[in-house]
Tab-separated table of C-alpha atoms in Angstrom:
chain	number	residue	atom	x	y	z
A	468	SER	CA	-33.348	-187.979	148.758
A	469	SER	CA	-36.271	-189.440	150.983
A	470	SER	CA	-36.991	-186.242	152.726
A	471	LEU	CA	-37.432	-184.623	148.775
A	472	GLY	CA	-38.882	-187.527	147.363
A	473	ALA	CA	-36.024	-187.298	144.431
A	474	THR	CA	-34.227	-189.929	142.499
A	475	TYR	CA	-31.664	-189.405	139.708
A	476	GLN	CA	-29.794	-192.168	138.303
A	477	ALA	CA	-26.828	-192.147	135.786
A	478	ALA	CA	-24.569	-194.806	133.801
A	479	SER	CA	-21.138	-194.768	134.482
A	480	GLY	CA	-18.586	-194.524	131.379
A	481	ASP	CA	-16.012	-196.872	129.947
A	482	GLY	CA	-13.762	-195.099	132.145
A	483	GLY	CA	-15.894	-195.653	135.353
A	484	ASP	CA	-16.833	-191.699	135.727
A	485	PHE	CA	-20.434	-190.580	136.077
A	486	ALA	CA	-22.200	-187.478	136.207
A	487	ILE	CA	-25.364	-186.723	137.645
A	488	ARG	CA	-26.378	-183.170	136.962
A	489	GLU	CA	-28.940	-180.926	138.620
A	490	VAL	CA	-29.472	-182.660	141.657
A	491	ARG	CA	-31.470	-180.682	144.380
A	492	VAL	CA	-29.317	-180.035	147.936
A	493	ALA	CA	-30.578	-182.283	150.510
A	494	PRO	CA	-28.557	-184.275	153.482
A	495	ASP	CA	-30.188	-187.619	153.076
A	496	TYR	CA	-29.461	-189.157	149.708
A	497	ARG	CA	-28.407	-192.801	149.082
A	498	ALA	CA	-26.339	-194.142	146.673
A	499	TRP	CA	-26.517	-197.570	145.351
A	500	VAL	CA	-24.756	-198.935	142.493
A	501	ASN	CA	-26.089	-202.501	140.809
A	502	PRO	CA	-23.196	-203.466	138.503
A	503	ASP	CA	-23.956	-206.107	135.534
A	504	ARG	CA	-21.482	-208.498	136.129
A	505	GLY	CA	-18.352	-209.267	138.310
A	506	PHE	CA	-18.867	-206.957	141.096
A	507	ARG	CA	-20.925	-206.744	144.429
A	508	ASP	CA	-23.720	-204.345	144.620
A	509	PHE	CA	-22.487	-201.374	146.627
A	510	SER	CA	-25.017	-198.963	149.032
A	511	GLN	CA	-23.810	-195.743	150.802
A	512	ALA	CA	-26.121	-193.572	153.183
A	513	PRO	CA	-26.065	-190.983	153.609
A	514	ILE	CA	-24.729	-188.476	151.297
A	515	GLU	CA	-25.259	-184.938	151.434
A	516	ILE	CA	-25.274	-182.902	148.504
A	517	GLY	CA	-24.605	-179.236	148.940
A	518	GLU	CA	-24.520	-176.575	146.727
A	519	GLY	CA	-22.232	-176.194	143.602
A	520	SER	CA	-19.666	-179.658	142.789
A	521	ASN	CA	-19.644	-182.596	145.165
A	522	ARG	CA	-17.724	-185.792	144.512
A	523	LEU	CA	-18.450	-189.416	145.500
A	524	ASP	CA	-15.839	-192.161	144.688
A	525	ILE	CA	-16.862	-195.427	144.580
A	526	GLU	CA	-14.874	-198.401	145.098
A	527	LEU	CA	-16.736	-201.739	144.079
A	528	ALA	CA	-15.706	-205.155	145.711
A	529	ARG	CA	-14.764	-208.145	143.169
A	530	LEU	CA	-17.874	-210.850	143.244
A	531	GLU	CA	-16.927	-214.463	144.380
A	532	THR	CA	-18.434	-217.011	142.676
A	533	GLY	CA	-19.371	-221.136	143.139
A	534	ARG	CA	-20.619	-223.684	140.959
A	535	LEU	CA	-23.843	-224.955	141.269
A	536	ARG	CA	-25.442	-228.429	140.059
A	537	GLY	CA	-28.608	-229.589	140.815
A	538	THR	CA	-32.121	-230.743	139.951
A	539	MET	CA	-35.328	-228.610	139.995
A	540	VAL	CA	-38.182	-230.789	141.693
A	541	ASP	CA	-41.963	-229.946	142.455
A	542	PRO	CA	-43.554	-230.574	145.883
A	543	ALA	CA	-44.062	-234.362	145.352
A	544	GLY	CA	-40.298	-234.628	144.539
A	545	ALA	CA	-40.800	-235.360	140.691
A	546	PRO	CA	-38.524	-233.234	138.484
A	547	VAL	CA	-39.697	-230.267	136.658
A	548	PRO	CA	-38.261	-230.377	133.395
A	549	ARG	CA	-37.333	-227.532	130.747
A	550	LEU	CA	-38.033	-225.037	133.207
A	551	THR	CA	-35.628	-221.819	133.619
A	552	LEU	CA	-34.506	-220.309	136.179
A	553	TYR	CA	-32.486	-217.437	137.063
A	554	ILE	CA	-30.130	-217.485	139.738
A	555	ARG	CA	-29.075	-214.075	142.076
A	556	SER	CA	-27.161	-213.561	144.754
A	557	LEU	CA	-28.922	-211.066	147.509
A	558	SER	CA	-25.236	-209.126	147.266
A	559	ALA	CA	-25.404	-208.856	143.379
A	560	THR	CA	-28.847	-208.306	142.354
A	561	GLY	CA	-27.030	-206.855	138.756
A	562	ASN	CA	-25.609	-210.524	138.144
A	563	SER	CA	-27.961	-213.267	137.587
A	564	VAL	CA	-27.081	-216.744	135.773
A	565	ALA	CA	-29.587	-218.363	133.867
A	566	VAL	CA	-30.171	-222.362	134.175
A	567	THR	CA	-32.535	-224.362	132.091
A	568	GLY	CA	-32.956	-227.692	133.545
A	569	ASP	CA	-33.020	-230.675	131.243
A	570	GLU	CA	-35.723	-233.433	130.651
A	571	ALA	CA	-35.067	-234.956	134.029
A	572	GLY	CA	-34.729	-231.135	135.663
A	573	ARG	CA	-31.077	-231.332	135.927
A	574	PHE	CA	-29.161	-228.309	135.389
A	575	SER	CA	-25.552	-226.902	136.304
A	576	ALA	CA	-23.981	-223.142	136.811
A	577	ASP	CA	-20.702	-222.087	137.255
A	578	GLN	CA	-19.568	-218.538	138.072
A	579	VAL	CA	-23.038	-218.034	140.123
A	580	PRO	CA	-22.474	-215.107	142.735
A	581	ALA	CA	-21.882	-215.961	146.210
A	582	GLY	CA	-24.346	-215.419	148.968
A	583	ASP	CA	-27.962	-216.036	149.764
A	584	LEU	CA	-29.626	-217.127	146.663
A	585	TYR	CA	-32.856	-216.201	144.935
A	586	PHE	CA	-33.974	-218.234	142.003
A	587	GLU	CA	-37.089	-216.535	139.861
A	588	THR	CA	-38.616	-216.856	136.030
A	589	ARG	CA	-39.106	-213.882	134.174
A	590	ALA	CA	-42.057	-215.356	132.513
A	591	ALA	CA	-45.169	-217.160	133.485
A	592	PRO	CA	-45.602	-219.075	135.556
A	593	LEU	CA	-43.743	-216.506	138.109
A	594	VAL	CA	-41.849	-218.524	140.715
A	595	SER	CA	-39.241	-217.559	142.928
A	596	VAL	CA	-37.292	-219.691	145.227
A	597	ARG	CA	-34.851	-218.638	148.670
A	598	GLY	CA	-33.133	-220.552	151.049
A	599	ILE	CA	-30.033	-221.405	149.353
A	600	ARG	CA	-26.748	-220.079	150.069
A	601	LEU	CA	-23.191	-220.509	148.284
A	602	ALA	CA	-20.151	-219.635	149.898
A	603	PRO	CA	-17.188	-218.630	147.739
A	604	ASP	CA	-15.295	-221.188	145.841
A	605	GLU	CA	-17.976	-223.793	147.115
A	606	GLU	CA	-19.220	-226.610	144.430
A	607	LYS	CA	-22.712	-227.499	145.621
A	608	ASP	CA	-25.505	-229.929	144.940
A	609	VAL	CA	-29.375	-228.851	145.344
A	610	ALA	CA	-32.667	-229.893	145.046
A	611	VAL	CA	-34.354	-226.605	144.106
A	612	LEU	CA	-38.349	-226.874	145.647
A	613	VAL	CA	-40.307	-225.206	142.401
A	614	GLY	CA	-43.762	-225.153	143.977
A	615	LEU	CA	-45.663	-224.708	140.716
A	616	GLY	CA	-48.773	-226.144	142.414
A	617	GLY	CA	-52.138	-226.866	140.988
A	618	GLY	CA	-54.231	-224.516	142.580
A	619	ARG	CA	-55.638	-220.809	142.147
A	620	LEU	CA	-56.550	-217.691	143.341
A	621	ASP	CA	-58.553	-215.070	141.740
A	622	GLY	CA	-59.255	-211.438	143.224
A	623	SER	CA	-59.364	-207.689	142.275
A	624	GLY	CA	-57.457	-204.962	143.658
A	625	PRO	CA	-59.679	-201.636	143.722
A	626	GLY	CA	-57.434	-198.435	144.703
A	627	GLY	CA	-58.306	-196.230	147.198
A	628	SER	CA	-61.168	-194.501	144.995
A	629	GLY	CA	-62.902	-198.176	144.398
A	630	THR	CA	-61.179	-197.738	140.776
A	631	ALA	CA	-59.297	-200.763	139.636
A	632	ILE	CA	-55.485	-200.061	139.363
A	633	GLY	CA	-54.065	-202.506	136.094
A	634	GLY	CA	-50.434	-203.944	136.499
A	635	ALA	CA	-50.084	-204.316	140.117
A	636	ARG	CA	-47.959	-207.359	140.840
A	637	VAL	CA	-49.618	-209.881	143.379
A	638	THR	CA	-47.447	-212.033	145.787
A	639	VAL	CA	-48.733	-215.009	147.849
A	640	THR	CA	-45.854	-216.560	150.270
A	641	GLY	CA	-45.949	-219.076	152.357
A	642	GLY	CA	-45.228	-219.018	156.510
């Protein structure tokens, strides 16, 4: 609920049922589900939570997939070997497929979630790549431009009171 600044979470059981107890009453909740495998993300708003018992039945749509083959290359076009990227569709963020390039940067993946794709590392060097779209049942060959770069950016990020804030993620984007 944006009016209350309140967030509640639950995980569904084996039968798909879930329960969230002691939810504060408000008219402006948003529900979203990010399933791990096989289904698209779900979002619904506004959801009004009134006094007493409330019910929300969610129907998840099956996730469509395709096949992706390609090469990870640097900005000069040279292969990036042995890099692991995780591929997610922006319409199914809980579903990811890990791919690791071989010595020539080549990779292949089945069951890649269809849609606008997001490639990312989960360890240093932190890399994210967007701009590739995969249609349902499509087999696509791609070159994934991995801009590891040779530059460096240093700085500091003081908090509002001038004190340092540790653990903040800094992102630099182009264009």
